[in-house]
mmCIF file of C-alpha atoms and ligand atoms in Angstrom:
data_model
loop_
_atom_site.group_PDB
_atom_site.id
_atom_site.type_symbol
_atom_site.label_atom_id
_atom_site.label_comp_id
_atom_site.label_asym_id
_atom_site.label_seq_id
_atom_site.Cartn_x
_atom_site.Cartn_y
_atom_site.Cartn_z
ATOM 1 C CA MET A 1 -15.569 -58.899 -5.714
ATOM 2 C CA THR A 2 -18.747 -60.208 -6.281
ATOM 3 C CA GLN A 3 -20.659 -59.789 -3.031
ATOM 4 C CA PHE A 4 -21.957 -62.382 -0.758
ATOM 5 C CA VAL A 5 -25.871 -62.302 -0.948
ATOM 6 C CA SER A 6 -27.572 -64.608 1.514
ATOM 7 C CA GLY A 7 -30.803 -66.588 0.389
ATOM 8 C CA ARG A 8 -31.478 -69.134 -2.234
ATOM 9 C CA HIS A 9 -29.875 -68.064 -6.090
ATOM 10 C CA PHE A 10 -33.507 -66.895 -8.007
ATOM 11 C CA LEU A 11 -32.882 -68.973 -11.328
ATOM 12 C CA HIS A 12 -35.825 -67.059 -13.892
ATOM 13 C CA THR A 13 -33.979 -67.212 -16.669
ATOM 14 C CA PRO A 14 -36.173 -69.041 -19.439
ATOM 15 C CA GLY A 15 -34.360 -71.680 -19.630
ATOM 16 C CA PRO A 16 -31.941 -73.883 -17.791
ATOM 17 C CA THR A 17 -35.067 -73.659 -15.051
ATOM 18 C CA ASN A 18 -35.637 -74.941 -11.522
ATOM 19 C CA LEU A 19 -35.056 -78.127 -11.139
ATOM 20 C CA PRO A 20 -37.663 -79.849 -8.733
ATOM 21 C CA GLU A 21 -36.346 -81.495 -5.744
ATOM 22 C CA ARG A 22 -37.485 -84.534 -6.993
ATOM 23 C CA VAL A 23 -35.494 -84.637 -10.426
ATOM 24 C CA GLN A 24 -32.481 -84.043 -8.426
ATOM 25 C CA ARG A 25 -32.879 -87.139 -6.317
ATOM 26 C CA ALA A 26 -33.996 -88.874 -9.489
ATOM 27 C CA MET A 27 -30.169 -88.514 -10.725
ATOM 28 C CA ASP A 28 -28.372 -89.047 -7.730
ATOM 29 C CA ARG A 29 -27.492 -92.241 -8.290
ATOM 30 C CA ASN A 30 -25.309 -95.040 -9.966
ATOM 31 C CA ALA A 31 -25.627 -95.608 -13.175
ATOM 32 C CA ILE A 32 -26.563 -98.527 -14.550
ATOM 33 C CA ASN A 33 -25.503 -100.802 -18.034
ATOM 34 C CA HIS A 34 -27.001 -99.246 -21.031
ATOM 35 C CA ARG A 35 -27.149 -102.542 -22.632
ATOM 36 C CA GLY A 36 -28.618 -104.196 -20.015
ATOM 37 C CA PRO A 37 -33.100 -104.997 -19.132
ATOM 38 C CA GLU A 38 -33.481 -101.804 -16.911
ATOM 39 C CA PHE A 39 -31.951 -99.297 -19.131
ATOM 40 C CA GLY A 40 -34.612 -100.932 -21.710
ATOM 41 C CA ALA A 41 -37.222 -100.467 -19.950
ATOM 42 C CA LEU A 42 -36.363 -97.063 -18.940
ATOM 43 C CA GLY A 43 -36.091 -95.845 -22.304
ATOM 44 C CA ARG A 44 -39.563 -97.232 -23.735
ATOM 45 C CA GLU A 45 -41.185 -95.700 -20.480
ATOM 46 C CA VAL A 46 -39.454 -91.978 -20.867
ATOM 47 C CA ILE A 47 -41.140 -92.268 -24.233
ATOM 48 C CA GLN A 48 -44.137 -93.599 -23.677
ATOM 49 C CA LYS A 49 -44.136 -90.739 -20.716
ATOM 50 C CA LEU A 50 -43.277 -88.223 -23.417
ATOM 51 C CA ARG A 51 -46.320 -88.696 -25.626
ATOM 52 C CA PRO A 52 -49.108 -86.265 -24.482
ATOM 53 C CA VAL A 53 -47.070 -84.257 -23.692
ATOM 54 C CA PHE A 54 -46.147 -83.472 -27.381
ATOM 55 C CA GLY A 55 -49.256 -85.522 -28.496
ATOM 56 C CA THR A 56 -48.422 -87.975 -30.904
ATOM 57 C CA ASP A 57 -48.216 -91.255 -31.074
ATOM 58 C CA GLY A 58 -45.170 -92.062 -34.054
ATOM 59 C CA ILE A 59 -41.459 -91.414 -33.250
ATOM 60 C CA ILE A 60 -39.758 -89.683 -30.587
ATOM 61 C CA GLY A 61 -36.254 -89.310 -30.381
ATOM 62 C CA ILE A 62 -34.017 -88.091 -27.751
ATOM 63 C CA PHE A 63 -30.666 -87.502 -28.561
ATOM 64 C CA PRO A 64 -27.901 -86.711 -25.667
ATOM 65 C CA ALA A 65 -27.563 -83.290 -27.227
ATOM 66 C CA SER A 66 -28.584 -79.615 -26.605
ATOM 67 C CA GLY A 67 -31.486 -78.479 -28.300
ATOM 68 C CA THR A 68 -28.835 -77.803 -31.453
ATOM 69 C CA GLY A 69 -28.054 -80.841 -32.026
ATOM 70 C CA ALA A 70 -31.611 -81.740 -33.092
ATOM 71 C CA TRP A 71 -31.889 -78.811 -35.298
ATOM 72 C CA GLU A 72 -29.354 -80.422 -37.058
ATOM 73 C CA ALA A 73 -30.564 -84.133 -37.246
ATOM 74 C CA ALA A 74 -34.244 -82.473 -38.843
ATOM 75 C CA LEU A 75 -32.531 -80.499 -41.619
ATOM 76 C CA VAL A 76 -29.850 -83.610 -42.523
ATOM 77 C CA ASN A 77 -31.987 -86.276 -42.121
ATOM 78 C CA THR A 78 -34.737 -84.464 -44.672
ATOM 79 C CA LEU A 79 -32.635 -81.697 -46.889
ATOM 80 C CA ARG A 80 -29.762 -81.665 -49.210
ATOM 81 C CA GLU A 81 -27.563 -78.520 -50.498
ATOM 82 C CA GLY A 82 -29.240 -76.567 -52.233
ATOM 83 C CA ASP A 83 -32.909 -77.436 -51.567
ATOM 84 C CA ARG A 84 -34.887 -74.446 -50.876
ATOM 85 C CA VAL A 85 -36.996 -73.931 -46.822
ATOM 86 C CA LEU A 86 -39.163 -70.841 -46.271
ATOM 87 C CA ILE A 87 -38.095 -69.397 -42.631
ATOM 88 C CA SER A 88 -40.159 -66.496 -40.935
ATOM 89 C CA ARG A 89 -37.631 -64.339 -39.110
ATOM 90 C CA THR A 90 -39.133 -63.813 -35.474
ATOM 91 C CA GLY A 91 -36.210 -63.423 -33.102
ATOM 92 C CA GLN A 92 -32.827 -64.912 -32.301
ATOM 93 C CA PHE A 93 -33.953 -68.592 -32.587
ATOM 94 C CA SER A 94 -35.307 -68.740 -35.808
ATOM 95 C CA HIS A 95 -31.485 -66.422 -37.231
ATOM 96 C CA LEU A 96 -29.808 -69.196 -35.903
ATOM 97 C CA TRP A 97 -32.195 -71.313 -37.622
ATOM 98 C CA GLU A 98 -31.688 -70.002 -40.638
ATOM 99 C CA GLN A 99 -28.025 -69.012 -39.753
ATOM 100 C CA MET A 100 -27.768 -73.301 -39.471
ATOM 101 C CA ALA A 101 -29.844 -74.243 -43.192
ATOM 102 C CA THR A 102 -27.649 -71.544 -44.838
ATOM 103 C CA ARG A 103 -24.140 -73.330 -43.687
ATOM 104 C CA PHE A 104 -25.519 -76.554 -45.049
ATOM 105 C CA GLY A 105 -26.191 -75.191 -48.313
ATOM 106 C CA LEU A 106 -29.958 -74.976 -47.991
ATOM 107 C CA ASP A 107 -31.867 -72.216 -50.145
ATOM 108 C CA VAL A 108 -33.468 -69.994 -47.232
ATOM 109 C CA MET A 109 -36.531 -67.937 -48.242
ATOM 110 C CA ALA A 110 -36.941 -66.293 -45.589
ATOM 111 C CA LEU A 111 -40.298 -63.718 -43.943
ATOM 112 C CA GLU A 112 -39.533 -60.854 -42.222
ATOM 113 C CA THR A 113 -41.202 -59.630 -39.225
ATOM 114 C CA ASP A 114 -40.385 -56.831 -36.578
ATOM 115 C CA TRP A 115 -39.244 -59.616 -33.539
ATOM 116 C CA ARG A 116 -42.253 -58.150 -32.209
ATOM 117 C CA ARG A 117 -45.126 -60.847 -33.565
ATOM 118 C CA GLY A 118 -45.572 -64.771 -34.357
ATOM 119 C CA ALA A 119 -45.245 -65.887 -37.758
ATOM 120 C CA ASP A 120 -47.676 -64.718 -40.872
ATOM 121 C CA PRO A 121 -49.185 -67.664 -41.496
ATOM 122 C CA LEU A 122 -51.094 -65.577 -44.275
ATOM 123 C CA ALA A 123 -48.058 -64.834 -45.415
ATOM 124 C CA ILE A 124 -46.474 -67.727 -45.180
ATOM 125 C CA GLY A 125 -49.536 -69.389 -47.527
ATOM 126 C CA LYS A 126 -48.843 -67.013 -49.756
ATOM 127 C CA VAL A 127 -45.608 -67.680 -50.784
ATOM 128 C CA LEU A 128 -46.368 -71.765 -50.634
ATOM 129 C CA GLU A 129 -49.429 -70.844 -53.268
ATOM 130 C CA ASP A 130 -46.810 -69.313 -55.483
ATOM 131 C CA ASP A 131 -44.430 -71.855 -55.628
ATOM 132 C CA ARG A 132 -45.826 -73.834 -58.296
ATOM 133 C CA GLU A 133 -43.281 -76.462 -58.875
ATOM 134 C CA HIS A 134 -43.063 -77.084 -55.342
ATOM 135 C CA ARG A 135 -39.342 -76.403 -54.847
ATOM 136 C CA ILE A 136 -39.746 -75.820 -50.937
ATOM 137 C CA LYS A 137 -39.133 -78.641 -49.241
ATOM 138 C CA ALA A 138 -39.888 -77.234 -45.416
ATOM 139 C CA VAL A 139 -41.036 -74.539 -43.295
ATOM 140 C CA PHE A 140 -40.094 -73.864 -39.805
ATOM 141 C CA VAL A 141 -41.644 -72.196 -37.588
ATOM 142 C CA VAL A 142 -40.127 -70.879 -34.167
ATOM 143 C CA HIS A 143 -43.260 -71.867 -31.899
ATOM 144 C CA SER A 144 -42.791 -70.314 -28.769
ATOM 145 C CA GLU A 145 -39.451 -68.068 -29.676
ATOM 146 C CA THR A 146 -37.971 -67.410 -26.581
ATOM 147 C CA SER A 147 -36.046 -64.264 -27.137
ATOM 148 C CA THR A 148 -39.388 -61.939 -28.390
ATOM 149 C CA SER A 149 -41.455 -64.295 -25.706
ATOM 150 C CA CYS A 150 -43.884 -64.375 -28.770
ATOM 151 C CA MET A 151 -45.437 -67.503 -29.982
ATOM 152 C CA SER A 152 -46.609 -68.418 -33.702
ATOM 153 C CA ASP A 153 -49.658 -70.594 -34.092
ATOM 154 C CA VAL A 154 -48.925 -73.599 -35.579
ATOM 155 C CA GLY A 155 -52.747 -75.049 -36.322
ATOM 156 C CA ALA A 156 -52.911 -71.546 -38.624
ATOM 157 C CA VAL A 157 -49.589 -72.375 -40.327
ATOM 158 C CA ARG A 158 -50.764 -76.038 -41.146
ATOM 159 C CA GLU A 159 -54.718 -74.778 -42.055
ATOM 160 C CA ALA A 160 -52.514 -72.096 -44.806
ATOM 161 C CA MET A 161 -50.073 -74.927 -45.967
ATOM 162 C CA ASP A 162 -52.791 -77.781 -46.426
ATOM 163 C CA ARG A 163 -54.673 -74.835 -48.234
ATOM 164 C CA ALA A 164 -51.979 -74.088 -50.480
ATOM 165 C CA LYS A 165 -51.954 -77.857 -51.038
ATOM 166 C CA HIS A 166 -48.674 -77.772 -50.919
ATOM 167 C CA PRO A 167 -45.840 -80.750 -50.010
ATOM 168 C CA ALA A 168 -43.608 -79.194 -48.019
ATOM 169 C CA LEU A 169 -42.338 -80.584 -44.507
ATOM 170 C CA LEU A 170 -43.736 -78.526 -41.920
ATOM 171 C CA MET A 171 -40.537 -77.857 -38.554
ATOM 172 C CA VAL A 172 -41.679 -76.531 -35.859
ATOM 173 C CA ASP A 173 -38.960 -75.351 -33.064
ATOM 174 C CA ALA A 174 -41.246 -76.597 -29.582
ATOM 175 C CA ILE A 175 -37.931 -76.050 -27.503
ATOM 176 C CA SER A 176 -39.394 -73.048 -24.677
ATOM 177 C CA SER A 177 -43.009 -73.952 -25.235
ATOM 178 C CA LEU A 178 -43.094 -77.767 -24.809
ATOM 179 C CA GLY A 179 -44.469 -78.474 -20.786
ATOM 180 C CA CYS A 180 -45.535 -74.694 -21.485
ATOM 181 C CA CYS A 181 -48.688 -74.881 -23.271
ATOM 182 C CA ASP A 182 -50.614 -77.718 -25.318
ATOM 183 C CA TYR A 183 -48.530 -79.018 -28.130
ATOM 184 C CA ARG A 184 -49.801 -81.107 -30.888
ATOM 185 C CA HIS A 185 -47.394 -82.979 -33.170
ATOM 186 C CA ASP A 186 -50.185 -85.369 -34.726
ATOM 187 C CA ALA A 187 -53.368 -82.960 -34.625
ATOM 188 C CA TRP A 188 -51.726 -80.150 -36.596
ATOM 189 C CA LYS A 189 -49.079 -82.300 -38.770
ATOM 190 C CA VAL A 190 -45.990 -81.172 -37.675
ATOM 191 C CA ASP A 191 -43.515 -83.335 -39.359
ATOM 192 C CA VAL A 192 -40.812 -82.518 -37.297
ATOM 193 C CA THR A 193 -41.109 -81.073 -33.133
ATOM 194 C CA ILE A 194 -38.183 -80.467 -31.771
ATOM 195 C CA ALA A 195 -37.759 -79.900 -27.943
ATOM 196 C CA GLY A 196 -34.825 -79.576 -25.265
ATOM 197 C CA SER A 197 -34.946 -80.606 -21.377
ATOM 198 C CA GLN A 198 -34.148 -77.864 -19.719
ATOM 199 C CA LYS A 199 -37.177 -75.685 -20.339
ATOM 200 C CA GLY A 200 -40.978 -76.400 -19.631
ATOM 201 C CA LEU A 201 -39.445 -80.177 -18.907
ATOM 202 C CA MET A 202 -37.995 -78.915 -16.020
ATOM 203 C CA VAL A 203 -34.374 -81.352 -16.735
ATOM 204 C CA PRO A 204 -30.778 -80.575 -16.670
ATOM 205 C CA PRO A 205 -29.629 -79.277 -19.945
ATOM 206 C CA GLY A 206 -28.345 -82.555 -22.550
ATOM 207 C CA LEU A 207 -31.191 -84.269 -24.008
ATOM 208 C CA SER A 208 -33.168 -82.885 -27.355
ATOM 209 C CA PHE A 209 -36.121 -84.637 -28.339
ATOM 210 C CA THR A 210 -37.468 -84.821 -31.563
ATOM 211 C CA ALA A 211 -41.037 -85.889 -32.729
ATOM 212 C CA ILE A 212 -40.790 -87.718 -36.495
ATOM 213 C CA SER A 213 -43.499 -87.965 -38.755
ATOM 214 C CA GLU A 214 -44.321 -90.785 -41.252
ATOM 215 C CA LYS A 215 -43.996 -88.281 -43.899
ATOM 216 C CA ALA A 216 -41.089 -87.068 -42.244
ATOM 217 C CA MET A 217 -39.433 -90.483 -41.807
ATOM 218 C CA ALA A 218 -40.050 -91.101 -45.079
ATOM 219 C CA ALA A 219 -38.197 -88.551 -46.617
ATOM 220 C CA ALA A 220 -35.110 -89.473 -44.421
ATOM 221 C CA ARG A 221 -35.251 -92.701 -45.959
ATOM 222 C CA ALA A 222 -35.620 -91.460 -49.520
ATOM 223 C CA GLY A 223 -32.904 -89.020 -49.190
ATOM 224 C CA GLY A 224 -31.609 -85.802 -46.960
ATOM 225 C CA SER A 225 -27.650 -85.477 -46.315
ATOM 226 C CA ARG A 226 -24.478 -87.561 -45.269
ATOM 227 C CA ARG A 227 -24.967 -87.954 -41.753
ATOM 228 C CA SER A 228 -23.620 -90.456 -38.903
ATOM 229 C CA TYR A 229 -24.306 -89.612 -35.577
ATOM 230 C CA TRP A 230 -27.620 -87.334 -36.186
ATOM 231 C CA ASP A 231 -28.932 -90.718 -38.299
ATOM 232 C CA TRP A 232 -33.045 -90.650 -37.375
ATOM 233 C CA GLU A 233 -33.381 -94.352 -38.116
ATOM 234 C CA PRO A 234 -32.072 -95.528 -35.215
ATOM 235 C CA LEU A 235 -34.045 -93.517 -32.566
ATOM 236 C CA ALA A 236 -36.834 -95.236 -34.698
ATOM 237 C CA THR A 237 -35.826 -98.548 -33.260
ATOM 238 C CA ALA A 238 -35.086 -97.477 -29.597
ATOM 239 C CA ASN A 239 -38.805 -95.911 -29.335
ATOM 240 C CA LYS A 240 -39.689 -100.398 -29.743
ATOM 241 C CA THR A 241 -36.455 -101.900 -27.921
ATOM 242 C CA GLY A 242 -35.637 -98.180 -25.326
ATOM 243 C CA PHE A 243 -32.160 -98.911 -26.135
ATOM 244 C CA PHE A 244 -29.855 -96.225 -27.613
ATOM 245 C CA PRO A 245 -26.915 -96.927 -30.362
ATOM 246 C CA TYR A 246 -24.204 -95.481 -28.038
ATOM 247 C CA THR A 247 -24.175 -94.322 -24.414
ATOM 248 C CA PRO A 248 -27.061 -92.524 -23.968
ATOM 249 C CA ALA A 249 -27.342 -89.670 -20.844
ATOM 250 C CA ILE A 250 -29.034 -92.260 -18.508
ATOM 251 C CA ASN A 251 -28.979 -90.017 -15.092
ATOM 252 C CA LEU A 252 -31.251 -87.522 -17.495
ATOM 253 C CA LEU A 253 -33.565 -90.599 -18.698
ATOM 254 C CA TRP A 254 -33.773 -90.695 -14.721
ATOM 255 C CA ALA A 255 -34.283 -86.923 -14.419
ATOM 256 C CA LEU A 256 -37.145 -86.939 -17.628
ATOM 257 C CA ARG A 257 -39.319 -89.523 -16.018
ATOM 258 C CA GLU A 258 -39.802 -88.414 -12.627
ATOM 259 C CA ALA A 259 -40.604 -84.916 -14.464
ATOM 260 C CA LEU A 260 -42.570 -86.337 -16.566
ATOM 261 C CA ASP A 261 -44.526 -88.291 -13.534
ATOM 262 C CA ILE A 262 -44.661 -84.830 -11.107
ATOM 263 C CA MET A 263 -46.465 -83.368 -14.568
ATOM 264 C CA ALA A 264 -48.448 -86.047 -14.682
ATOM 265 C CA GLU A 265 -49.066 -85.619 -11.344
ATOM 266 C CA GLU A 266 -50.076 -81.888 -11.146
ATOM 267 C CA GLY A 267 -52.522 -82.678 -14.854
ATOM 268 C CA LEU A 268 -50.992 -81.494 -18.061
ATOM 269 C CA PRO A 269 -53.965 -79.076 -18.271
ATOM 270 C CA ALA A 270 -53.185 -77.511 -14.989
ATOM 271 C CA VAL A 271 -49.797 -77.355 -16.213
ATOM 272 C CA TYR A 272 -50.732 -75.210 -18.963
ATOM 273 C CA ALA A 273 -53.118 -73.254 -17.203
ATOM 274 C CA ARG A 274 -50.862 -72.490 -14.102
ATOM 275 C CA HIS A 275 -48.089 -70.817 -16.835
ATOM 276 C CA ALA A 276 -50.731 -69.113 -18.342
ATOM 277 C CA ARG A 277 -51.580 -67.563 -15.266
ATOM 278 C CA TYR A 278 -48.249 -66.104 -14.384
ATOM 279 C CA ALA A 279 -47.543 -65.125 -17.488
ATOM 280 C CA GLU A 280 -50.917 -63.344 -17.532
ATOM 281 C CA ALA A 281 -49.484 -62.159 -13.825
ATOM 282 C CA THR A 282 -46.213 -60.813 -14.947
ATOM 283 C CA ARG A 283 -47.684 -58.800 -18.048
ATOM 284 C CA ARG A 284 -49.880 -57.054 -15.631
ATOM 285 C CA ALA A 285 -46.770 -56.648 -13.381
ATOM 286 C CA VAL A 286 -44.975 -54.901 -16.468
ATOM 287 C CA ALA A 287 -48.260 -53.125 -17.200
ATOM 288 C CA ALA A 288 -48.111 -51.377 -14.057
ATOM 289 C CA TRP A 289 -45.234 -50.822 -14.471
ATOM 290 C CA GLY A 290 -45.350 -48.416 -16.970
ATOM 291 C CA LEU A 291 -43.327 -51.276 -19.254
ATOM 292 C CA GLU A 292 -43.203 -52.462 -23.245
ATOM 293 C CA LEU A 293 -44.214 -55.547 -23.560
ATOM 294 C CA GLN A 294 -40.763 -56.835 -26.375
ATOM 295 C CA CYS A 295 -44.569 -58.470 -27.875
ATOM 296 C CA LEU A 296 -46.620 -56.617 -29.510
ATOM 297 C CA ASP A 297 -49.749 -58.824 -30.302
ATOM 298 C CA PRO A 298 -51.942 -60.113 -27.695
ATOM 299 C CA HIS A 299 -52.634 -63.496 -29.548
ATOM 300 C CA ALA A 300 -48.958 -64.224 -29.136
ATOM 301 C CA TYR A 301 -47.849 -63.643 -26.106
ATOM 302 C CA GLY A 302 -45.868 -66.601 -24.523
ATOM 303 C CA PRO A 303 -46.789 -68.625 -21.158
ATOM 304 C CA GLY A 304 -43.221 -69.449 -20.337
ATOM 305 C CA VAL A 305 -41.523 -66.188 -20.777
ATOM 306 C CA THR A 306 -41.800 -62.295 -20.458
ATOM 307 C CA ALA A 307 -39.681 -59.741 -22.671
ATOM 308 C CA ILE A 308 -39.906 -56.142 -21.740
ATOM 309 C CA ARG A 309 -38.484 -53.299 -22.743
ATOM 310 C CA VAL A 310 -36.456 -51.036 -20.715
ATOM 311 C CA PRO A 311 -37.314 -47.543 -22.495
ATOM 312 C CA ASP A 312 -34.667 -45.775 -24.798
ATOM 313 C CA GLY A 313 -31.439 -44.790 -23.527
ATOM 314 C CA HIS A 314 -31.550 -47.776 -20.628
ATOM 315 C CA SER A 315 -29.888 -50.860 -20.074
ATOM 316 C CA ALA A 316 -31.047 -53.957 -20.352
ATOM 317 C CA ASP A 317 -28.008 -55.230 -18.902
ATOM 318 C CA ARG A 318 -27.284 -53.070 -16.574
ATOM 319 C CA LEU A 319 -30.555 -53.667 -14.906
ATOM 320 C CA ARG A 320 -30.756 -57.491 -14.904
ATOM 321 C CA ALA A 321 -26.688 -57.000 -13.547
ATOM 322 C CA VAL A 322 -28.284 -54.778 -10.935
ATOM 323 C CA ILE A 323 -30.409 -57.599 -10.031
ATOM 324 C CA LEU A 324 -28.079 -60.445 -9.539
ATOM 325 C CA GLU A 325 -25.728 -58.445 -7.571
ATOM 326 C CA GLN A 326 -28.209 -57.382 -5.033
ATOM 327 C CA PHE A 327 -30.672 -59.533 -5.346
ATOM 328 C CA ASN A 328 -29.440 -62.248 -6.473
ATOM 329 C CA MET A 329 -31.764 -63.183 -9.306
ATOM 330 C CA SER A 330 -30.502 -64.554 -12.899
ATOM 331 C CA LEU A 331 -33.000 -63.468 -15.851
ATOM 332 C CA GLY A 332 -32.769 -63.433 -19.072
ATOM 333 C CA ASN A 333 -30.343 -61.197 -21.459
ATOM 334 C CA GLY A 334 -31.413 -58.978 -25.047
ATOM 335 C CA LEU A 335 -30.468 -61.510 -27.804
ATOM 336 C CA GLY A 336 -29.221 -60.670 -30.821
ATOM 337 C CA ARG A 337 -31.107 -57.274 -32.280
ATOM 338 C CA VAL A 338 -32.551 -56.282 -29.188
ATOM 339 C CA GLU A 339 -29.329 -57.273 -27.255
ATOM 340 C CA ASP A 340 -29.540 -54.421 -23.735
ATOM 341 C CA LYS A 341 -33.021 -53.061 -24.643
ATOM 342 C CA VAL A 342 -35.005 -56.160 -23.411
ATOM 343 C CA PHE A 343 -34.637 -58.315 -20.132
ATOM 344 C CA ARG A 344 -37.077 -61.501 -19.844
ATOM 345 C CA ILE A 345 -38.277 -63.080 -16.741
ATOM 346 C CA GLY A 346 -38.500 -66.695 -17.332
ATOM 347 C CA HIS A 347 -41.822 -67.844 -15.426
ATOM 348 C CA MET A 348 -41.387 -72.017 -16.741
ATOM 349 C CA GLY A 349 -40.997 -74.883 -15.331
ATOM 350 C CA ASP A 350 -41.456 -75.940 -11.960
ATOM 351 C CA LEU A 351 -42.352 -72.189 -10.065
ATOM 352 C CA GLY A 352 -44.724 -71.825 -7.312
ATOM 353 C CA VAL A 353 -46.678 -68.130 -6.800
ATOM 354 C CA LEU A 354 -44.269 -66.936 -4.449
ATOM 355 C CA SER A 355 -41.203 -67.844 -6.437
ATOM 356 C CA LEU A 356 -42.839 -65.388 -8.784
ATOM 357 C CA MET A 357 -43.916 -63.028 -6.452
ATOM 358 C CA GLY A 358 -40.701 -63.033 -5.452
ATOM 359 C CA ALA A 359 -39.170 -62.738 -8.908
ATOM 360 C CA LEU A 360 -41.670 -60.038 -9.415
ATOM 361 C CA THR A 361 -40.377 -58.138 -6.478
ATOM 362 C CA GLY A 362 -36.539 -58.990 -7.075
ATOM 363 C CA VAL A 363 -37.653 -56.955 -10.419
ATOM 364 C CA GLU A 364 -39.099 -53.751 -8.971
ATOM 365 C CA MET A 365 -36.607 -53.636 -6.547
ATOM 366 C CA GLY A 366 -34.076 -53.353 -9.581
ATOM 367 C CA LEU A 367 -35.475 -51.244 -12.008
ATOM 368 C CA ARG A 368 -35.626 -48.714 -8.555
ATOM 369 C CA ALA A 369 -32.159 -49.567 -7.924
ATOM 370 C CA ALA A 370 -31.088 -49.364 -11.282
ATOM 371 C CA GLY A 371 -32.690 -46.213 -11.980
ATOM 372 C CA ILE A 372 -34.916 -47.212 -15.674
ATOM 373 C CA PRO A 373 -38.489 -45.070 -14.628
ATOM 374 C CA HIS A 374 -41.329 -47.115 -13.915
ATOM 375 C CA LYS A 375 -44.124 -47.289 -11.857
ATOM 376 C CA ALA A 376 -44.555 -48.446 -8.577
ATOM 377 C CA GLY A 377 -46.924 -51.000 -8.266
ATOM 378 C CA GLY A 378 -46.422 -53.814 -11.073
ATOM 379 C CA VAL A 379 -45.805 -56.267 -7.574
ATOM 380 C CA GLN A 380 -49.488 -55.259 -6.691
ATOM 381 C CA ALA A 381 -51.085 -55.646 -9.682
ATOM 382 C CA ALA A 382 -49.702 -59.245 -10.399
ATOM 383 C CA LEU A 383 -51.018 -59.806 -7.159
ATOM 384 C CA ALA A 384 -54.229 -58.936 -6.725
ATOM 385 C CA PHE A 385 -54.770 -60.922 -10.058
ATOM 386 C CA LEU A 386 -52.901 -64.436 -8.909
ATOM 387 C CA SER A 387 -55.204 -63.282 -5.738
ATOM 388 C CA GLN A 388 -58.309 -63.620 -7.830
ATOM 389 C CA ALA A 389 -56.826 -66.793 -9.742
ATOM 390 C CA GLY A 390 -56.259 -68.748 -7.439
HETATM 391 N N1 PLP B 401 -34.567 -72.341 -30.233
HETATM 392 C C1 PLP B 401 -35.161 -72.198 -29.005
HETATM 393 C C2 PLP B 401 -36.434 -71.346 -29.608
HETATM 394 C C3 PLP B 401 -34.345 -71.877 -27.383
HETATM 395 O O1 PLP B 401 -34.916 -70.922 -26.856
HETATM 396 C C4 PLP B 401 -33.520 -72.423 -27.975
HETATM 397 C C5 PLP B 401 -32.446 -72.133 -26.425
HETATM 398 O O2 PLP B 401 -32.501 -71.127 -25.774
HETATM 399 C C6 PLP B 401 -32.585 -72.830 -28.831
HETATM 400 C C7 PLP B 401 -33.455 -72.618 -29.523
HETATM 401 C C8 PLP B 401 -31.116 -73.769 -28.912
HETATM 402 O O3 PLP B 401 -31.260 -74.926 -27.720
HETATM 403 P P1 PLP B 401 -29.925 -75.657 -27.196
HETATM 404 O O4 PLP B 401 -29.623 -73.767 -26.492
HETATM 405 O O5 PLP B 401 -30.547 -75.974 -26.259
HETATM 406 O O6 PLP B 401 -29.424 -75.564 -27.802
#
């Protein structure tokens, strides 16, 4: 039996993230007629309010689904069995996306990494240059690999694709980056950007988002695979009317509107600067503990989550279990290849400095309680940084 621990649960997984009180209240309403005028206005409003977060004036579709649903939609709308796609194996989420592509019969070309850095734009460019017959139909990039906390430079991937003069579609999974850092669907000429509600956007799980370029929409209209529920076409209509072709997740959309209002009130640059500050404070704590970050490339450090390795011979899962039991805090676990070797501190979404400091304190106490070799002083290092950074 788990023992009772008083105080509020500290949710520091990299999604789902904490819901602001205002977001919780916004959902706490009776449903409305999703074919009535109030709903149409809500649908149009949330799409408008999502635009600056995605950096797009184009189509943004919302499926009542988790992010995985939007992955599937991207594949079936634009690609058909046998089409070749290029993916960088940056971590567990690129692995799962690749697995899905394989299940759909796509011909996957993969670029390996050691799961400790982002995708290599030069390597992608080289493969595309060598693909003179343009057999590669799409390039998949996971912007923020939540499993490793490494970012990929989407703008640089786009430049590499342009240099190679390659017409492949650029598809980006921004599930754990959107709302945590600057994102530019239009400026980076991304064709498909996929996101979810439960991370930087501070909304419960259940909504997925897809920003679609005209080129990707044209590819979908011209082909793709058989599809029904996942068809993008009704999303384009929904962008104009605000209505969905099925029953939408009405209360989640109220939550989303409130969350986007909160982000606009803080100001998107301030939201992104806050995430960068918390990520840096967390890394300073890790350095002071003498532990190793999973991400080896300082240019690829992520804003919303930090994956930390435990020393060889120690169990990250046991550390997390001790922290949950003794301090009532949930951290992210190591996934796939880094299972039990890594634990992840989520610092995205609705978070104040004191919550972050509380989380880091919980980790430091947990390291001690679980007998993981480390140095004291991580909390002090983070505190010193945050005090200066304001
Ligand atoms: N891609 C990334 C980068 C993720 O972090 C996640 C979930 O954590 C997913 C995809 C899968 O999304 P979902 O669990 O919402 O289906």
